[in-house]
């Protein structure tokens, strides 16, 4: 069968594009590429950790990798899913011949589109963070797992603060190790100058072994030694060289700020760097990025059980009270039974400290705000119906044809 | 057909929009916020070391470098003249060397629980010195010297020493003095080896050392 | 061809005759008197709490012997020339109540004699079993090296697998042997406290004076007289010097003796606790130490320890007395545990291990395979069809046994069928066999039965191999996140059905490719048969897509309920996604014209590679939330099976090349016949 020569003229481009985006060949190619990308990404997770590999392979448009030592350029997860979405919409919904036999695939493709759309919405608009509480504590703040911001605040005579100035994490974390940026804040009688931000670092005294390798400045007997970024992104403790330049006269106050000075346990108070400008005391620290939810949660009781005689946790759950708009509600949050309220979902995620004894432990909730929370469920229902219809049609077809064959003369 | 084209474009727009994985302040400018009660207090420390939790890390590091023997009570003893302390190892709680080139060594090892028993260990040492094994009766009849205030079996053997354990060399004309104490809380071994004459010169020192061994009750 | 096949089949039967029974390892026991069957049966039902679960001691015996010996029987030949093959329950009975005999039973497997040489014991065969007494000479060295290697292993884990700390093969064996010997010593010495100074292990540990004391002092009596002390205080007292007066020395000796008894009676948690709301069972050691610390507990403790004393005394008295007391003990245990709701299905558990459903299923599948092979001698004939029918019925029997085993386990556990990696093996096998039989019902070609038999063979064999390798109880307790029957019953079951379908597709693919290859070599055709196979496989792949996709999405929804995110690109999730993607590749590739018949079957084999990677590989990457199945040797097994699958792919490639050649030749022929263009 001779093929017609392809018309490459610009006027034909829309048609060519349409043919490209609706072809089975493109769909198959995308699936093959997605399999390869998923495999490479999974293997990379062993060395790079889940989060870093996720960002490189699945949340990107392109990436480079080495297969058996040969460098290759491959499309990333985002690009593949985008093309797939277009391909499915145009090919499976628009182009396909509308006939009864094709009803199953039509419905299931629509379900898959819902799934993909849900994925995009979650990725673009979803938020996640955590809240850790000891029994008796209450809070309305959710902290980020891995993003840090800079906070500066005036301290009163009791060493407390009521208000803080924040340099947001997007800005802070974009500063490179060798870069300097300066910020002027209204209401603060000084500028904040950042002389380099390191994603993962440890302050070491200049007398320690290996201190000579650290190239940062020495402040108060310590230097900031950069470390390799940890595989689990949550384990990174960033550090920064910060200076406070008074608007009027006076010397700069310089400091190393380190994420490790922040709290590791909900009971702890963070340790800010203190300095004085114009006779007033101020504190500065790296703090986890945080935001608030429009209600307060108080942990009343945290129940923790291990399987008898072994160290595996059998069950852990929290009894909480939720305060909102002068209304109090008591409820339970446990594994597989989260609390959903005004768009936020609280999951029983974990607990600590790791060697804690029951009765002396804190409960940690994952707090997510995902507009597309229930979309996957609906997508699944739709897809299942579609696949089910298709499967039944195919099965009946196969049985009928096989019966015809076996009732005729035996072949083998 | 128009409708199905807008869908992808909407998504492309969504993609190009800045993705924020969490909420909270964004952008490049400094913003302010009121601190809730739970976040108004701080731990104000004076030193950078404390702020960087360095003392704790330092203390932790120094206890890590101490040998694992610290799980058992510390040993105290008199070091005889001319004997020098060597680094302990996982097995050796006390490790001393003597002689011009340090060819003589004397160490104390403790094995919790089993340890194999008196007979097995005596015969193991005898084997290392190229001597024949003894029967249980013969071992029970061996002389005893005090170790931690208890009677411990005393072994005095001459021969060619093959320490085994990875090295295939044989040291000729060696002498071994050893004490084995098997108690319910564990087995204790004191083993001194070295060239025959050197060990002979230090035989008294061996007694001084072993009788001085004690457990510090700190 | 027929003759060749016949010859092969008959020679397979002759093989067992040729291979004489391998000589059993020799034991130094002059003779062995077996226990009374009834006593063993009573013993089996004693309850023990282990791994967070109350279970019959039968299971503990099974897995302990498996761990030491690599198999479930203790076989040896006594000096009088009699062969003995002890069931694991009887073996444990010996260990606990006739330790001196047990110490001479060669049960410790050493895979490389270099390991025993290193500890100073004379080696036997390259791979052999040793008794405790045979290894005793090297006991000290074993402890020393064991401690060394344990430290090295810990460094290996802590340093994130720095290769310089990786244990060598022999080092690993020594470490395992040391641990096994230690566990054995604890079992032997478990009831030592009730034996009045008759110490069976580490006789030399206790100094003479204490050995004498042990003959006179009873542990319960000691408890009555001692002051209240915590364990730490006891340890301190033991380590300190005894005083000079006779009384002080006596007291110190008694303490040391008590500590010795308490130390050796660890490990077997036989005693339900006093308090109703306390779930942790106690070993004799726990009872002793608990009573040491609390005078209130002593009367109760005396009762518990007294029960063991009664047993040990009865053992010395007569077999009948022992049988009676053992029954009493078992009844007493059940009388306390039943109201607590613990160990309610222990008799079912014993029954399950006695019935050996998976082993018997394997036997069924082997027989079915032989019958099937005979049917190939007369393909298409009536005899052939009858033989296929018989094979199918036997395969059904195998399936029933498989399902029986799964059901029993679910009842014992009170949970849906799949809770850990072992469960997936038996479940996937059952699903694949069922699928094969269903295909047979609809196509009547014998192919479905063959698929069922092959799946059953491989699956049951794998389950036994995996169980032996892990040598721990395959009925385990669940971690908190899995503590939900709904999702376990839905997501986990459905996705495993998807795995099974993917593997069945590969088996059909193998049959197809082998068939095409053989037909090509023989120059024959069987177009209709192969067409049917292709349609069959297409159906199975669609089935696989359905279940894999639904299972994966359900997994995401479950993850959303527990962890707050539907999809996290976790390795296990990625594995399941790849299975879905590859079925989609096959389906869409066919519609794109890129894949035809041969392609479908070859890609089905790729699907199996992806499925096994997702089933076993991702658990062993060591990263991600689903890293729950750490198994050594998995990668080796995976690579070998992929290699074998690769061979079938190669066959497919050769057939494909051959086909293209034929087509090209045909084209040339037709071209040659065409009129020359003007």
Coordinates of N, CA and C in Angstrom, one line a residue, chain A residues 99 101 390 392-409 411, chain C residues 441-445 528 531-536 538-539 542 590 597:
Chain A
X99 N -19.4 4.9 18.2 CA -20.3 3.8 18.0 C -20.5 3.1 19.3
X101 N -19.9 0.1 20.4 CA -18.8 -0.7 20.9 C -17.7 0.1 21.5
X390 N -16.3 -2.2 28.6 CA -15.4 -2.6 27.5 C -15.0 -4.0 27.7
X392 N -16.5 -6.5 29.4 CA -17.6 -7.4 29.2 C -17.8 -7.6 27.7
X393 N -17.8 -6.5 26.9 CA -18.1 -6.6 25.5 C -17.0 -7.5 24.8
X394 N -15.8 -7.3 25.2 CA -14.7 -8.0 24.6 C -14.8 -9.5 25.0
X395 N -15.1 -9.8 26.2 CA -15.2 -11.1 26.7 C -16.2 -11.9 25.9
X396 N -17.4 -11.3 25.9 CA -18.5 -12.0 25.2 C -18.1 -12.2 23.7
X397 N -17.5 -11.3 23.1 CA -17.0 -11.4 21.7 C -16.1 -12.6 21.6
X398 N -15.2 -12.7 22.5 CA -14.2 -13.7 22.5 C -14.8 -15.1 22.7
X399 N -15.7 -15.2 23.6 CA -16.3 -16.5 23.9 C -17.1 -16.9 22.7
X400 N -17.9 -16.0 22.1 CA -18.7 -16.4 21.0 C -17.8 -16.9 19.9
X401 N -16.7 -16.2 19.6 CA -15.9 -16.6 18.5 C -15.2 -18.0 18.8
X402 N -14.8 -18.1 20.0 CA -14.1 -19.4 20.4 C -15.0 -20.5 20.3
X403 N -16.3 -20.3 20.8 CA -17.2 -21.4 20.7 C -17.5 -21.8 19.2
X404 N -17.5 -20.8 18.4 CA -17.7 -21.1 17.0 C -16.6 -22.0 16.5
X405 N -15.4 -21.7 16.9 CA -14.2 -22.4 16.4 C -14.2 -23.8 16.9
X406 N -14.5 -24.0 18.2 CA -14.4 -25.3 18.8 C -15.6 -26.2 18.3
X407 N -16.7 -25.6 18.0 CA -17.8 -26.4 17.5 C -17.6 -26.8 16.1
X408 N -16.7 -26.2 15.4 CA -16.3 -26.6 14.0 C -15.3 -27.7 14.2
X409 N -14.8 -28.2 13.0 CA -13.8 -29.4 13.1 C -12.6 -29.0 13.9
X411 N -9.0 -28.2 15.0 CA -7.9 -27.8 14.1 C -6.6 -28.5 14.4
Chain C
X441 N -11.6 -23.6 30.3 CA -13.1 -23.8 30.2 C -13.6 -23.2 28.9
X442 N -13.1 -22.0 28.6 CA -13.7 -21.3 27.4 C -13.0 -21.8 26.1
X443 N -11.8 -22.3 26.1 CA -11.1 -22.6 24.9 C -10.9 -24.1 24.6
X444 N -10.9 -24.9 25.7 CA -10.7 -26.4 25.5 C -9.6 -26.8 24.6
X445 N -8.4 -26.1 24.7 CA -7.3 -26.4 23.9 C -6.2 -27.1 24.7
X528 N -4.4 -21.4 13.0 CA -5.6 -21.2 13.9 C -5.3 -21.2 15.3
X531 N -3.6 -18.1 16.4 CA -4.5 -17.0 16.4 C -5.3 -17.0 17.7
X532 N -5.7 -18.2 18.0 CA -6.5 -18.3 19.3 C -5.7 -17.9 20.5
X533 N -4.4 -18.3 20.5 CA -3.6 -17.9 21.6 C -3.5 -16.4 21.7
X534 N -3.3 -15.8 20.5 CA -3.2 -14.3 20.5 C -4.4 -13.7 21.0
X535 N -5.6 -14.2 20.6 CA -6.8 -13.6 21.1 C -6.9 -13.8 22.7
X536 N -6.5 -15.0 23.1 CA -6.5 -15.3 24.5 C -5.7 -14.3 25.3
X538 N -4.6 -11.4 24.4 CA -5.2 -10.0 24.3 C -6.2 -9.8 25.4
X539 N -7.0 -10.9 25.6 CA -8.0 -10.8 26.6 C -7.4 -10.7 28.0
X542 N -6.1 -7.3 28.7 CA -7.1 -6.3 29.0 C -7.5 -6.5 30.5
X590 N -1.0 -1.9 19.3 CA -1.7 -2.8 18.3 C -2.6 -1.9 17.4
X597 N 0.7 -9.9 16.0 CA 0.6 -11.1 16.9 C 1.9 -11.3 17.7

